[in-house]
Amino acid sequence: MKRIQRRSNAALLLALLLLLGTLVLVLRLFLHGGDWAAYNANLELYTSEGILRWGTLTDRSGVLLASSEDGDYRYADDETLRLASLHAVGDYRGFTGSGAIQRYARKLTNYSVLGGSAEERGNVVPLTLDAELQKTAWRALRGRKGCVLVMNYETGEILTMVSAPAYDPLGEPDLSVDGIFLNRALSTAYTPGSVFKTVTICAAIENIPDLYERSFVCKGSMQIAGGTVKCGGVHGKQTIEQALANSCNCTFGTLAMELGGDTLSRYVRKLGFTEAGSLDGYPTAAGSFEAVETQDSYLAWSGIGQHKDLVCPYAMLRYLSAVANGGVVQEPTLLLGNSNGSTRLLREETAAAVDEMMSYTFTTHYGTSGRFPKLDLCAKTGTAELGDGTSHAWFVGYCHTGMPLAFVVCIERGGEGIREAAPVANTVLQKALEIYG
Ligand SMILES: [Zn+2]
């Protein structure tokens, strides 16, 4: 009798284990089934050449960007659009891993837990990109290395994501071109130069009580422990608004030293610059910020956007979108109709104060040059010196009135921000004004 009891107990235990195993498997199927189905080894979706068999990607108005049907793959008809969108869209051969083809494989292949992979056809997945703006940004870069990002800061929709160099996905990539597979908008961090002053100012507004009452004196350079901070001009006595508009290194070096390395580092991290971010679940590049307090000159240069500062263009876009949107960033997305929620990055009153200063910077400096017809912007230029005589050209900001667009332009070793990056931003925004204004 005891033996029978023992055996039935063992059988019951086995049955329970089997049931538990099945439950775990079903649960994992629900959670990860789409990823498993989209995995490269699933021959139902991928052919031997690694081509995703089904699905169509379009821009926001239905312009075809890429499609695949049982191994036949197509890209945009227009060569400029194919080049401009390579990094955002990807390559069916998998040469670029960060594109929408791979990122949204699950949506494209029409996977469902109950039905498995689609047998007949995939989905049409519209992206937030605007084909016209993509082409305009690509042309405006004129073959230079760099990236252009434009986003609607009220919805989080990315309208433009162009990274150069690229290659035509219908042809073979030129492997001798440095970083041809790299999406510079998402996967690189650059020395920011003066665009970083928009970050330092945020910490100063919240931590230096008499910031607005003070006057900052610039004699063209400043002697501090460990070296000299040189300024681009001799700015004399300035208010803080004037100092940002003048992009005064002496003022921002002073602010960084007063704030201290710990406070500044805390803000840089809190505003999303040092850690890797995410675009629809795809990880973006982390930046770096190292404020060494033992040497004042290092700390000063850190607050000016030099020293060891590195910023991912995507992180800058998120920060500016938050400033434009009352301190809250609508998390970016490339999928039309999708929302990734929102995050408060900075206090509403701080965002308003940064906004006011960036608006002042634009209206008193860049806006008077006639470079930006019909545009009312909040903006900042950057000429990030690399120590070898070259510099990255930056122009970042957002539309203050009119369209709710934030933008980042960075041209690698492109020279002066106002001369090289600003015209690219203007060209793209003029096109946006034509389409959406
Ligand atoms: Zn100065």
XYZ file of C-alpha atoms and ligand atoms in Angstrom:
438
model
C 0.000 0.000 0.000
C 2.787 2.370 0.982
C 4.528 1.608 -2.272
C 1.444 2.540 -4.290
C 1.118 5.728 -2.252
C 4.755 6.612 -2.953
C 4.357 5.945 -6.647
C 1.205 8.004 -6.982
C 2.873 10.859 -5.102
C 5.790 10.712 -7.530
C 3.390 10.677 -10.498
C 1.525 13.671 -9.083
C 4.760 15.560 -8.592
C 5.795 14.833 -12.173
C 2.425 16.002 -13.471
C 2.733 19.208 -11.460
C 6.232 19.868 -12.803
C 5.004 19.278 -16.362
C 2.122 21.687 -15.836
C 4.464 24.313 -14.358
C 6.878 23.912 -17.294
C 4.030 24.321 -19.790
C 2.814 27.443 -18.000
C 6.297 28.987 -18.063
C 6.619 28.196 -21.775
C 3.218 29.712 -22.614
C 4.053 32.809 -20.591
C 7.407 33.202 -22.318
C 5.719 32.684 -25.701
C 3.356 35.560 -24.958
C 6.175 37.795 -23.733
C 8.858 36.984 -26.280
C 7.099 35.171 -29.139
C 7.356 38.149 -31.491
C 11.083 38.464 -30.952
C 11.592 34.739 -31.444
C 9.577 34.850 -34.663
C 11.565 37.834 -35.944
C 14.874 36.208 -34.991
C 17.182 35.708 -37.963
C 17.101 31.907 -37.735
C 13.335 31.728 -38.278
C 13.257 30.493 -41.872
C 9.557 31.185 -42.170
C 10.370 34.926 -42.123
C 13.939 35.050 -43.395
C 15.300 33.582 -46.602
C 18.817 32.163 -46.862
C 20.104 35.657 -47.806
C 18.800 36.977 -44.510
C 15.912 38.882 -46.047
C 12.832 39.548 -44.010
C 10.071 38.046 -46.135
C 7.109 40.251 -45.403
C 6.145 43.810 -44.557
C 6.208 47.417 -45.789
C 7.632 50.579 -44.222
C 6.392 53.974 -45.374
C 6.978 57.576 -44.368
C 4.220 59.502 -42.573
C 2.302 60.186 -45.819
C 2.546 56.699 -47.290
C 5.712 57.131 -49.397
C 7.341 53.704 -49.684
C 10.639 53.417 -47.795
C 11.144 49.644 -47.858
C 9.066 46.574 -48.547
C 9.591 42.871 -48.698
C 7.347 40.183 -50.123
C 8.452 36.595 -50.019
C 12.084 37.483 -50.561
C 11.610 40.293 -53.104
C 12.697 43.486 -51.485
C 12.234 47.079 -52.551
C 13.368 50.454 -51.295
C 12.269 54.027 -52.037
C 12.202 54.829 -55.767
C 14.119 58.066 -55.204
C 17.872 57.538 -54.741
C 18.249 60.606 -52.496
C 15.516 59.263 -50.215
C 17.216 55.863 -50.075
C 20.507 57.475 -49.027
C 18.871 59.923 -46.601
C 16.876 57.194 -44.880
C 19.388 54.341 -44.885
C 20.233 54.582 -41.190
C 16.650 55.170 -40.043
C 15.180 52.462 -42.281
C 18.001 49.909 -42.423
C 19.039 47.282 -44.926
C 17.353 43.910 -45.454
C 20.794 42.337 -45.568
C 21.286 43.406 -41.963
C 24.414 45.551 -42.565
C 22.971 48.251 -40.331
C 21.439 46.787 -37.205
C 19.629 49.839 -35.876
C 17.178 50.467 -38.730
C 13.401 50.166 -38.651
C 13.520 46.943 -40.706
C 15.167 45.154 -37.799
C 13.754 47.258 -34.986
C 10.116 46.797 -35.979
C 10.473 43.271 -37.419
C 7.756 42.057 -35.087
C 5.229 44.613 -36.353
C 6.257 44.157 -39.980
C 5.907 40.397 -40.011
C 2.407 40.547 -38.565
C 3.284 38.099 -35.826
C 0.544 36.989 -33.461
C 0.816 34.531 -30.571
C -2.189 32.496 -31.749
C -1.596 32.602 -35.487
C 2.226 32.553 -35.456
C 3.902 34.307 -38.378
C 1.758 35.705 -41.137
C 1.587 33.308 -44.053
C 0.284 35.641 -46.729
C 1.672 39.088 -46.132
C 3.059 41.427 -43.515
C 1.873 44.745 -42.203
C 2.220 48.236 -43.589
C 4.049 50.132 -40.855
C 4.054 53.937 -41.282
C 6.999 55.752 -39.737
C 6.890 59.326 -38.428
C 9.582 60.405 -40.915
C 8.769 62.925 -43.632
C 10.319 61.876 -46.948
C 10.611 65.487 -48.197
C 12.393 66.641 -45.051
C 14.678 63.601 -45.191
C 15.772 64.483 -48.730
C 16.150 68.170 -47.884
C 18.365 67.389 -44.885
C 20.503 64.958 -46.887
C 21.101 67.525 -49.639
C 21.812 70.282 -47.105
C 24.617 68.208 -45.556
C 26.317 68.264 -48.981
C 28.299 65.084 -48.451
C 29.692 66.132 -45.082
C 29.664 63.669 -42.182
C 27.093 64.374 -39.516
C 23.437 64.178 -38.652
C 20.151 66.071 -38.675
C 17.299 65.412 -36.246
C 13.909 67.150 -36.241
C 11.136 66.221 -33.835
C 7.657 67.445 -33.005
C 8.121 68.237 -29.315
C 4.379 68.088 -28.611
C 3.949 64.525 -29.911
C 7.447 62.997 -29.843
C 7.263 62.166 -33.571
C 10.664 62.245 -35.275
C 10.193 63.868 -38.677
C 13.827 63.824 -39.748
C 16.634 61.454 -38.859
C 19.462 61.660 -41.370
C 22.974 60.386 -40.827
C 25.783 60.818 -43.329
C 27.711 59.124 -44.841
C 25.380 56.405 -46.041
C 25.188 54.021 -48.996
C 22.444 53.055 -51.400
C 20.881 49.837 -50.045
C 20.384 48.699 -53.646
C 24.161 48.716 -54.093
C 27.205 47.704 -52.103
C 28.508 49.810 -49.206
C 31.929 51.397 -49.703
C 33.805 49.863 -46.785
C 36.634 52.375 -47.063
C 34.307 55.134 -45.825
C 34.781 55.644 -42.083
C 31.706 54.768 -40.011
C 29.400 54.150 -42.978
C 27.204 51.764 -40.957
C 26.904 54.133 -38.004
C 23.727 56.082 -37.294
C 25.403 59.260 -36.053
C 22.149 60.656 -34.676
C 21.714 57.789 -32.209
C 24.929 55.854 -31.819
C 27.677 58.469 -31.462
C 28.590 61.043 -28.840
C 30.448 64.185 -29.900
C 32.253 66.997 -28.097
C 29.395 69.521 -27.762
C 31.244 72.824 -27.423
C 29.025 75.813 -26.688
C 25.668 74.053 -27.221
C 26.462 72.583 -23.790
C 26.047 76.038 -22.244
C 22.276 75.417 -22.516
C 22.844 72.610 -19.979
C 25.181 74.519 -17.627
C 22.700 77.402 -17.555
C 19.995 75.035 -16.301
C 22.089 74.114 -13.245
C 23.009 77.793 -12.712
C 19.360 78.938 -12.765
C 18.450 76.484 -10.017
C 21.566 76.862 -7.853
C 22.913 80.411 -8.094
C 20.353 82.647 -6.339
C 21.608 86.040 -7.561
C 22.236 84.900 -11.141
C 20.020 87.593 -12.672
C 21.305 90.438 -10.513
C 24.953 89.822 -11.237
C 27.124 91.218 -13.951
C 29.757 88.989 -15.485
C 32.952 90.635 -16.630
C 34.880 89.229 -19.581
C 38.347 90.512 -20.443
C 38.822 87.973 -23.234
C 40.496 85.399 -21.017
C 40.622 84.280 -17.404
C 43.576 82.961 -15.386
C 42.640 80.111 -13.050
C 44.446 77.271 -11.300
C 45.667 74.858 -13.922
C 45.484 77.135 -16.909
C 43.767 79.872 -18.863
C 40.202 79.983 -20.154
C 40.098 81.889 -23.399
C 36.976 83.541 -24.733
C 35.956 84.092 -28.345
C 35.714 87.848 -27.727
C 36.204 90.575 -25.128
C 32.667 90.916 -23.840
C 33.086 93.386 -20.960
C 30.248 93.653 -18.420
C 27.271 91.410 -19.191
C 24.028 90.157 -17.693
C 23.565 86.384 -17.730
C 21.240 86.670 -20.786
C 23.906 88.637 -22.639
C 26.597 86.151 -21.576
C 24.677 83.226 -23.127
C 23.960 85.230 -26.271
C 27.681 86.162 -26.456
C 28.541 82.522 -25.699
C 31.047 83.896 -23.198
C 33.518 81.229 -22.064
C 34.705 83.301 -19.082
C 31.154 83.486 -17.699
C 30.363 79.811 -18.196
C 33.745 78.751 -16.816
C 33.002 80.862 -13.724
C 29.523 79.346 -13.365
C 30.936 75.802 -13.605
C 33.498 76.520 -10.852
C 30.844 78.075 -8.610
C 28.466 75.155 -9.151
C 31.177 72.585 -8.512
C 31.777 69.268 -10.226
C 29.240 67.292 -8.183
C 26.304 69.600 -8.838
C 27.110 69.977 -12.513
C 27.539 66.201 -12.921
C 24.204 65.625 -11.202
C 22.424 67.924 -13.669
C 24.132 66.449 -16.708
C 23.035 62.986 -15.588
C 19.504 64.063 -14.620
C 18.973 65.763 -17.980
C 19.767 62.505 -19.782
C 23.254 63.147 -21.175
C 25.516 60.593 -19.534
C 23.502 57.371 -19.630
C 22.346 55.477 -22.702
C 18.845 56.453 -23.802
C 16.278 54.555 -25.828
C 14.335 55.123 -29.030
C 11.390 52.713 -29.225
C 13.416 50.300 -27.103
C 16.602 50.610 -29.175
C 19.537 51.790 -27.008
C 21.215 55.081 -27.928
C 24.774 56.197 -27.146
C 25.719 57.329 -23.660
C 27.631 60.588 -23.376
C 30.329 61.479 -20.898
C 31.015 64.217 -18.399
C 34.000 64.309 -16.111
C 34.342 67.324 -13.873
C 37.652 67.205 -12.040
C 37.525 69.649 -9.177
C 41.194 69.293 -8.338
C 41.968 71.408 -11.362
C 39.797 74.488 -11.808
C 40.549 74.835 -15.494
C 39.211 71.319 -16.225
C 36.022 72.066 -14.344
C 35.653 75.401 -16.144
C 36.111 73.805 -19.558
C 33.592 71.081 -18.629
C 30.929 73.748 -18.142
C 31.827 75.226 -21.545
C 31.267 71.902 -23.334
C 34.914 71.032 -23.863
C 37.333 68.974 -21.671
C 35.974 65.394 -21.749
C 32.330 66.294 -22.460
C 30.626 64.060 -25.028
C 26.984 64.360 -26.068
C 24.828 62.094 -28.229
C 22.791 64.224 -30.695
C 19.656 62.300 -29.691
C 20.149 63.240 -26.001
C 20.442 66.912 -27.015
C 17.191 66.616 -29.000
C 15.392 65.157 -25.970
C 16.669 67.918 -23.674
C 15.688 70.749 -26.023
C 12.275 69.193 -26.608
C 11.752 69.241 -22.837
C 12.802 72.905 -22.615
C 10.390 73.741 -25.445
C 7.574 71.763 -23.847
C 7.541 73.243 -20.335
C 10.165 70.849 -18.947
C 8.434 67.639 -20.078
C 9.785 65.549 -22.950
C 7.293 63.578 -25.011
C 9.484 60.527 -25.472
C 10.562 60.279 -29.113
C 9.215 57.641 -31.482
C 9.643 56.630 -35.106
C 6.313 54.787 -35.259
C 3.351 56.840 -36.453
C 0.459 56.655 -33.989
C 2.697 55.363 -31.193
C 3.301 57.051 -27.848
C 6.204 56.286 -25.552
C 4.796 58.450 -22.770
C 6.448 61.505 -21.281
C 9.154 62.335 -18.750
C 9.666 65.496 -16.717
C 13.304 66.463 -17.220
C 13.331 69.900 -15.603
C 11.069 72.176 -13.595
C 8.535 74.218 -15.515
C 9.934 77.540 -14.280
C 13.503 76.473 -15.156
C 12.386 75.463 -18.654
C 10.717 78.873 -19.048
C 13.907 80.648 -17.939
C 16.117 78.657 -20.367
C 13.547 79.277 -23.102
C 13.659 83.030 -22.502
C 17.454 83.121 -22.680
C 17.646 80.988 -25.836
C 15.019 83.198 -27.450
C 17.055 86.287 -26.488
C 20.174 84.631 -27.951
C 18.412 84.046 -31.256
C 16.709 87.423 -31.593
C 19.738 89.513 -30.607
C 22.415 87.507 -32.433
C 21.567 84.895 -35.054
C 18.141 86.239 -36.012
C 19.424 89.660 -37.025
C 21.766 88.207 -39.635
C 19.003 87.508 -42.151
C 19.992 83.832 -42.112
C 16.576 82.618 -40.907
C 13.755 84.312 -42.847
C 10.286 83.878 -41.293
C 11.618 81.765 -38.405
C 11.272 82.606 -34.719
C 13.674 80.262 -32.928
C 15.251 79.517 -29.581
C 18.718 78.363 -30.527
C 22.386 77.955 -29.693
C 25.418 77.407 -31.860
C 28.462 75.342 -30.996
C 31.945 75.145 -32.451
C 33.456 72.250 -30.537
C 37.234 72.398 -30.687
C 38.947 69.041 -31.013
C 42.499 70.125 -30.270
C 43.823 69.434 -33.760
C 42.622 72.666 -35.344
C 39.292 71.156 -36.452
C 35.904 71.515 -34.793
C 32.417 70.006 -34.877
C 29.785 72.462 -36.094
C 26.540 72.393 -34.071
C 23.281 74.265 -34.291
C 20.489 73.219 -31.925
C 17.169 74.610 -30.761
C 13.485 74.720 -31.502
C 10.804 76.864 -33.062
C 9.606 79.379 -30.478
C 6.432 80.155 -32.403
C 4.868 78.511 -35.442
C 5.639 74.826 -35.719
C 6.357 72.734 -32.571
C 9.689 71.447 -33.905
C 12.955 70.863 -32.060
C 16.124 70.265 -34.062
C 19.761 69.222 -33.791
C 22.349 69.587 -36.542
C 25.886 68.358 -36.011
C 28.534 68.345 -38.743
C 31.599 66.313 -37.869
C 34.743 68.448 -38.140
C 32.496 70.827 -40.051
C 33.976 74.123 -38.808
C 32.022 76.974 -37.281
C 28.488 76.270 -35.991
C 26.851 79.474 -37.251
C 28.448 79.236 -40.693
C 28.092 75.514 -41.364
C 25.406 73.906 -39.176
C 22.939 76.824 -38.926
C 22.280 76.989 -42.715
C 21.469 73.247 -42.704
C 18.904 73.768 -39.926
C 17.473 76.768 -41.768
C 17.093 74.841 -45.048
C 15.273 71.965 -43.333
C 13.042 74.288 -41.270
C 12.159 76.362 -44.368
C 11.018 73.132 -46.029
C 9.015 72.213 -42.913
C 7.419 75.678 -43.008
C 6.437 75.067 -46.628
C 4.835 71.709 -45.746
C 3.435 72.280 -42.238
C 3.471 76.044 -41.680
Zn 33.572 86.449 -23.045
